[in-house]
Backbone as a ProteinNet text record, in pm:
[ID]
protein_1_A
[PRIMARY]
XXXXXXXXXXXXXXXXXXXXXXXXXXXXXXXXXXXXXXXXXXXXXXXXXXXXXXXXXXXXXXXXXXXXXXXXXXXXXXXXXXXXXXXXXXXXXXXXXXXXXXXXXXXXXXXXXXXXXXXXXXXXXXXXXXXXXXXXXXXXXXXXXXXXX
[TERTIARY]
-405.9	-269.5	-182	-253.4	-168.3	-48.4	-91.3	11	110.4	144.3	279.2	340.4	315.5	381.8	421.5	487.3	532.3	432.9	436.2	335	408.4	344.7	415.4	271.8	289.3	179.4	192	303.7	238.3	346.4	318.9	383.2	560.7	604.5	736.2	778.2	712	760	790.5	651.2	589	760.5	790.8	885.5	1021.7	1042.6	1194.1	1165.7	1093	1078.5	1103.3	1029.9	1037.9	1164.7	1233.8	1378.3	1503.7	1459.4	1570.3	1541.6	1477.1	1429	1513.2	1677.3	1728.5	1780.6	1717.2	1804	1642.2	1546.3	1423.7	1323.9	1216.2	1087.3	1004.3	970	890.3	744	678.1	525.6	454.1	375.4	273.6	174.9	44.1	-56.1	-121.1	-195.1	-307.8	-448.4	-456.3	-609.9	-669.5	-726.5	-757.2	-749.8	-679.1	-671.9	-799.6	-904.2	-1046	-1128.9	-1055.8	-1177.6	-1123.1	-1238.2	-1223.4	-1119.7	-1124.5	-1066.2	-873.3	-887.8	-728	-689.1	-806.5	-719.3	-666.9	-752.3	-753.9	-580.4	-583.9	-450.3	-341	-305.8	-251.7	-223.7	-291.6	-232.6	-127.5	-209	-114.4	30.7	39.9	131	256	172.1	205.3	305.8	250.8	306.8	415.9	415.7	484.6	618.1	613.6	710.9	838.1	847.5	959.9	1046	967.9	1005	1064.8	969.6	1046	1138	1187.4	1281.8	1404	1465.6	1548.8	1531.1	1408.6	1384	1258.7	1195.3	1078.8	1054.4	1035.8	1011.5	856	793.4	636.2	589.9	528.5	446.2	314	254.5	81.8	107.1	-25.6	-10.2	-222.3	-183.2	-351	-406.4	-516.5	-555	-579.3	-639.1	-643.5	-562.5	-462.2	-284.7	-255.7	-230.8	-147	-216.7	-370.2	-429.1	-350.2	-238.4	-196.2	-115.8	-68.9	-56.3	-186.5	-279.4	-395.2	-461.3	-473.9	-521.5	-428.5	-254.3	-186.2	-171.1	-209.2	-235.7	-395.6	-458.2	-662.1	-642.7	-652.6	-691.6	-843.1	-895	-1083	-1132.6	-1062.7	-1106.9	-998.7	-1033.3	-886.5	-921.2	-837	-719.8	-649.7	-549	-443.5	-336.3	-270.4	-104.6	-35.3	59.3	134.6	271.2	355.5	508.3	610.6	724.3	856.8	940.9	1041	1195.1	1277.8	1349.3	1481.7	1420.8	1304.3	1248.5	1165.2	1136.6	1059	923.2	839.4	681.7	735.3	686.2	653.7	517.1	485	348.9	312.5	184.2	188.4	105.2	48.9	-53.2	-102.7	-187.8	-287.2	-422.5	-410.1	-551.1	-644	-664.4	-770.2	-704.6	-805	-755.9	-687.3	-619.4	-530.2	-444.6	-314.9	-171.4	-98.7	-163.3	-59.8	-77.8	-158.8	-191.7	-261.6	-268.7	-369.1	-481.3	-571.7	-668.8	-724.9	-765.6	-828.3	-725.2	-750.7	-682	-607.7	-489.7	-420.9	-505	-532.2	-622.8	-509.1	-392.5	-330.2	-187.2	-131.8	28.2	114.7	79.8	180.9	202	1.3	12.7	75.7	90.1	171.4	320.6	369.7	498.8	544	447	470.5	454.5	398.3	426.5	503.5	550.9	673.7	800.1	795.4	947.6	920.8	836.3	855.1	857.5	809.7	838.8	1004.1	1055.7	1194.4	1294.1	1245.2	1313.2	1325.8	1231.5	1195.8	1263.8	1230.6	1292.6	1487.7	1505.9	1692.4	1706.7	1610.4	1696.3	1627.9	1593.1	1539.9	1419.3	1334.7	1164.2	1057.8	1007	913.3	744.5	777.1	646	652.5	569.5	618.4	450.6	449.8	321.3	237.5	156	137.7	152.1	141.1	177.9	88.1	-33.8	-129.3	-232.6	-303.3	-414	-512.7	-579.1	-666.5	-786.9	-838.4	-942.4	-896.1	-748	-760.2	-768.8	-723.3	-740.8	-866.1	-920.6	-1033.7	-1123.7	-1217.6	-1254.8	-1326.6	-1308.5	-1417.7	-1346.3	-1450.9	-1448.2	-1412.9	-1346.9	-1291.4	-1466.1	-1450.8	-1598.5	-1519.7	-1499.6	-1444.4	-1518.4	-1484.6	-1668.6	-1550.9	-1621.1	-1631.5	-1516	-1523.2	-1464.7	-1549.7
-2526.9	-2483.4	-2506.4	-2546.8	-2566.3	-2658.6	-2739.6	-2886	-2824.5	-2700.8	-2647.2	-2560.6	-2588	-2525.8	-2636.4	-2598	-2673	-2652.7	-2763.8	-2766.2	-2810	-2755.4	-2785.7	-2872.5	-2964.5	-3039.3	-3076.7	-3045.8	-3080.9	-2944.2	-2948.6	-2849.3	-2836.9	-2959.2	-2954.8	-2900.2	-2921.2	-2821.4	-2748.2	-2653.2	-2502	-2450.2	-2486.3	-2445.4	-2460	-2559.6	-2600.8	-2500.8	-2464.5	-2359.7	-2213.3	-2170	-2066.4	-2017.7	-2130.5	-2125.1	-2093.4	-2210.7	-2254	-2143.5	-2013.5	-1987.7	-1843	-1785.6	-1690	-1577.3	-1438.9	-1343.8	-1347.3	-1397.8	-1430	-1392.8	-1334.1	-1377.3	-1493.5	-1522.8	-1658.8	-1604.8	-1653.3	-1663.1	-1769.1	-1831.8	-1907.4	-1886.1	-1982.1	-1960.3	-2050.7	-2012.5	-2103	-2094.7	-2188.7	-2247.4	-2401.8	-2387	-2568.3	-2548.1	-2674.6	-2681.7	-2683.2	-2723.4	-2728.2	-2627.9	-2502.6	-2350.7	-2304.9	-2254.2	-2173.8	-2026.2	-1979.9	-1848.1	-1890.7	-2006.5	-2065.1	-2067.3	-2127.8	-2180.9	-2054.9	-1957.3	-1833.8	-1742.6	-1749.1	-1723.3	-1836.5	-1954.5	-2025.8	-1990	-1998.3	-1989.7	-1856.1	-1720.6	-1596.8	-1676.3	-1711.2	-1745.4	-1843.7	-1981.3	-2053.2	-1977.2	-1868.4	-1769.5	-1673.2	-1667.4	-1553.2	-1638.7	-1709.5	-1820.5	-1785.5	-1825.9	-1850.4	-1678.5	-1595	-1437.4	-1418.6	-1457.6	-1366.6	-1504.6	-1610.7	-1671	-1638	-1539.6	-1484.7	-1384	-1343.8	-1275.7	-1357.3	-1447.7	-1558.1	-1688.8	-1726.2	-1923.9	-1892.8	-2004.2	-1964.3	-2155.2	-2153.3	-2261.1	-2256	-2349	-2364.2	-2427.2	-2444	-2486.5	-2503.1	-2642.2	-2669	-2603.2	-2529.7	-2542.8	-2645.2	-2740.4	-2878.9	-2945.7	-2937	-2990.3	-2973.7	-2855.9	-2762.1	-2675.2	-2750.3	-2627.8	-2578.8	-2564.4	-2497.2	-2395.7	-2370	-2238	-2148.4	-2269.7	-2225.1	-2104.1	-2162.9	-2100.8	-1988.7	-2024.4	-1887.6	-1779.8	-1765	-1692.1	-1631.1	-1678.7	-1642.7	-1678.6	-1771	-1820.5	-1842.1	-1742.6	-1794.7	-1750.5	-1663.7	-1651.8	-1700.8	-1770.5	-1840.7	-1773.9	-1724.8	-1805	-1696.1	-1693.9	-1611.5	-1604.6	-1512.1	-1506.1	-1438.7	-1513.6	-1457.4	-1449.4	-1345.2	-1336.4	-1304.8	-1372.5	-1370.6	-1297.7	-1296.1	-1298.2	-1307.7	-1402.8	-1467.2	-1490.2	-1525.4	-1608.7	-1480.2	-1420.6	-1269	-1229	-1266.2	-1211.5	-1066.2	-1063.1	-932.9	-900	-744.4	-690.5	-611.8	-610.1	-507.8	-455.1	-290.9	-211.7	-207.8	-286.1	-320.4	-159.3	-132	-12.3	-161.3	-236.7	-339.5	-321.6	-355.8	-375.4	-485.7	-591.5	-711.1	-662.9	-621.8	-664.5	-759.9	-874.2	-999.6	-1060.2	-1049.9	-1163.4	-1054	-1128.6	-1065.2	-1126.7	-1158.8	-1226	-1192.9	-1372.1	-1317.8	-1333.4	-1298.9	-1382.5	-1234	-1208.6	-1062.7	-1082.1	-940.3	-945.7	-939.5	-925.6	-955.4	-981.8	-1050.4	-1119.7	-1012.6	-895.8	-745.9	-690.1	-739.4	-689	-761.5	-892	-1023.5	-958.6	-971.7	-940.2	-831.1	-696.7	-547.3	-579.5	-664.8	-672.7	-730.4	-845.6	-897.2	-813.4	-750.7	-667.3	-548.4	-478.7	-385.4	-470.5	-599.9	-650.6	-703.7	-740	-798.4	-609	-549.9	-409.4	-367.9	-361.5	-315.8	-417.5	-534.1	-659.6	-653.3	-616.3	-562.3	-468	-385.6	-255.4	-297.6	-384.2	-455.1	-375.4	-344	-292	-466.5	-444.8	-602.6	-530.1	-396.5	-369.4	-271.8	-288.1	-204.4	-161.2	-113.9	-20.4	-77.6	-146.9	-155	-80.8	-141.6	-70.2	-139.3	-166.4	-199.8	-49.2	-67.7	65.3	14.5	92.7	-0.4	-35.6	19	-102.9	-257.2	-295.4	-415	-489.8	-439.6	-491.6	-547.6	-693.7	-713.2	-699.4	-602.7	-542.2	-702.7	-648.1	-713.4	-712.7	-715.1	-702.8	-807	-773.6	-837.2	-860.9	-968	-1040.2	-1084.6	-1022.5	-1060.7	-1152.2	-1298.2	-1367.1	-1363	-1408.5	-1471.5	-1330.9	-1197.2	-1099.4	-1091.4
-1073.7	-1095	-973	-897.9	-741.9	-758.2	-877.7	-907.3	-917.7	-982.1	-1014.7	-930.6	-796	-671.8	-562.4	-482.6	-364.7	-308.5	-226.1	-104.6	32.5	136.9	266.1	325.5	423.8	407.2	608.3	652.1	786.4	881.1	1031	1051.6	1045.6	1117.6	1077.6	906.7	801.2	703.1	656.8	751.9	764.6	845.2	951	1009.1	973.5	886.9	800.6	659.3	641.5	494.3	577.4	666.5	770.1	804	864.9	953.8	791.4	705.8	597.4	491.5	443.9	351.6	378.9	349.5	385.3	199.6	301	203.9	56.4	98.9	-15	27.3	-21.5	65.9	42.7	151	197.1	170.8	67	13.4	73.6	160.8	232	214.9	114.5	49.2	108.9	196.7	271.8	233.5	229.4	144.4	134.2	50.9	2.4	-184.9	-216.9	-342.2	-442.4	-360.7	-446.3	-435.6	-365.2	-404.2	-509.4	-553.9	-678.5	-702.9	-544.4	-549.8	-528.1	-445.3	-411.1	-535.9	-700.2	-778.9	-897.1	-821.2	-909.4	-867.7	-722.4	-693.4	-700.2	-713.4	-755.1	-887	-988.9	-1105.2	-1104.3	-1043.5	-1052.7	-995.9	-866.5	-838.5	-909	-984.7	-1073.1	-1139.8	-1225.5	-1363.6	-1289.9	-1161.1	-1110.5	-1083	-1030.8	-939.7	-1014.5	-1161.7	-1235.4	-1241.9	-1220.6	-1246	-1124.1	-1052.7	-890	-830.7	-889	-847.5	-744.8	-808.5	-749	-624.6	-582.6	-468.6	-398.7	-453.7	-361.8	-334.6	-288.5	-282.7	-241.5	-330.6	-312.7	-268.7	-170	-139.5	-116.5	-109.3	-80.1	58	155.2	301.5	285.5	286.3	304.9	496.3	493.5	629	713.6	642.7	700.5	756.3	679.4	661.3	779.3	850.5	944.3	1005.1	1098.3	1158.2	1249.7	1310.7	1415.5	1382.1	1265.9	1189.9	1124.5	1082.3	1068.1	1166.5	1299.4	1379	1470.2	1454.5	1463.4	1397.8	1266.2	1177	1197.9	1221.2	1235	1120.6	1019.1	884.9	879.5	863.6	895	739.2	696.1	503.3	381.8	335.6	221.3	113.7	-2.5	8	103.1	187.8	264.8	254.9	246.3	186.7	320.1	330.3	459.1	381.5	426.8	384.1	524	504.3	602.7	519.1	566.9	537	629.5	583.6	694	810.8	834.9	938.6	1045.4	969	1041.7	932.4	1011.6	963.3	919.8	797	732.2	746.3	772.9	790	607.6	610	467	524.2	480	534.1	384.2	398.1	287.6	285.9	383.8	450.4	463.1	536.9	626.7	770.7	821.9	964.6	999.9	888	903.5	874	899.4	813.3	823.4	873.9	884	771	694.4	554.4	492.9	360.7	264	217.2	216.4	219	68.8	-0.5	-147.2	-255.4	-350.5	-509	-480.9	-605.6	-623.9	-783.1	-786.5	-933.7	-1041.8	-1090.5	-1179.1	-1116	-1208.2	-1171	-1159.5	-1192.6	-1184.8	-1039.9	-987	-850.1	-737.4	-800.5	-681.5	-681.9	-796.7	-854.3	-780.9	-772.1	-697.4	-568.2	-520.5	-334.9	-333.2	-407.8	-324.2	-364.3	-466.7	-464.2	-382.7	-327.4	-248.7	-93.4	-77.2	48.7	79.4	5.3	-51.5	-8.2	-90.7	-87.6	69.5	121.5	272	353.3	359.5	425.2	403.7	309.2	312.3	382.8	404.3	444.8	644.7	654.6	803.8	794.3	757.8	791.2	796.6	955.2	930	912.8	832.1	804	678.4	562.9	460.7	415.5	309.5	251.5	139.6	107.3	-11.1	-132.1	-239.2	-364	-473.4	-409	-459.5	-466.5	-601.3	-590.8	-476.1	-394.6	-263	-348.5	-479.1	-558.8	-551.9	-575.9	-598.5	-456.1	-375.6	-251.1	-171.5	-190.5	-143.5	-0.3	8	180.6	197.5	320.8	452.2	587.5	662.7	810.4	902.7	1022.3	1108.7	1201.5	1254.3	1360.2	1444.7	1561.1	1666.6	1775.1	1772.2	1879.2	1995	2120.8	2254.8	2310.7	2290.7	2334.3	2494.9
[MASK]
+++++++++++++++++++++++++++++++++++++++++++++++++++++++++++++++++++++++++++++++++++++++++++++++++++++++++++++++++++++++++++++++++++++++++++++++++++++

């Protein structure tokens, strides 16, 4: 389902979608098009795109593509969802010890749909950190491995 999204494919992109993307939130789906779990959140996204038009622009960003966002982000589990607005990282407090991304498919298109309008909501009123509004079941765990500390 990835076919039916934009893709940003090198870094100058990543940064002209970043800079150019105002008053919306900016969705950045990093992954590879041939895992199974990318294609599982792709499609949510696919189905969502046309709804949240008016408050999102949704792209894909291969890791391969653009390791140097890759590796400014810690992209070490795909698929990963990072969100801006107006050119400012948004945080979510997912309850993980990440809030820069969300790591993992969203288990239904209701729950994609519910973060980005409560990130959109928060992001107007200037908050670069908001709450989830996800139940924490759907939220997929795992642990941070910190090497060469």
């Amino acid at each position: 389902m990835s076919y039916l999204l934009s893709h940003l494919s090198s870094k100058h992109q990543v940064d002209d979608a970043i800079k150019s993307t105002e008053d919306l939130v900016l969705v950045l789906r990093f992954g590879k098009a041939e895992d199974s779990v990318c294609m599982k959140l792709d499609e949510t996204l696919a189905k969502t795109s046309d709804d949240l038009r008016k408050m999102a622009k949704i792209y894909c960003v291969d890791v391969d593509a653009v390791p140097i966002y890759t590796q400014y982000f810690d992209v070490t589990l795909i698929p990963a969802t990072v969100f801006f607005f107006n050119a400012q990282h948004i945080k979510v407090d997912w309850g993980t010890p990440d809030h820069t991304k969300f790591i993992g498919s969203f288990k239904t298109k209701q729950d994609f749909i519910d973060v980005v309008e409560v990130i959109y909501r928060g992001a107007m009123k200037g908050k670069v950190m908001v709450a989830s509004p996800l139940d924490p079941s759907n939220v997929p765990k795992y642990e941070l491995i910190f090497k060469d500390i």
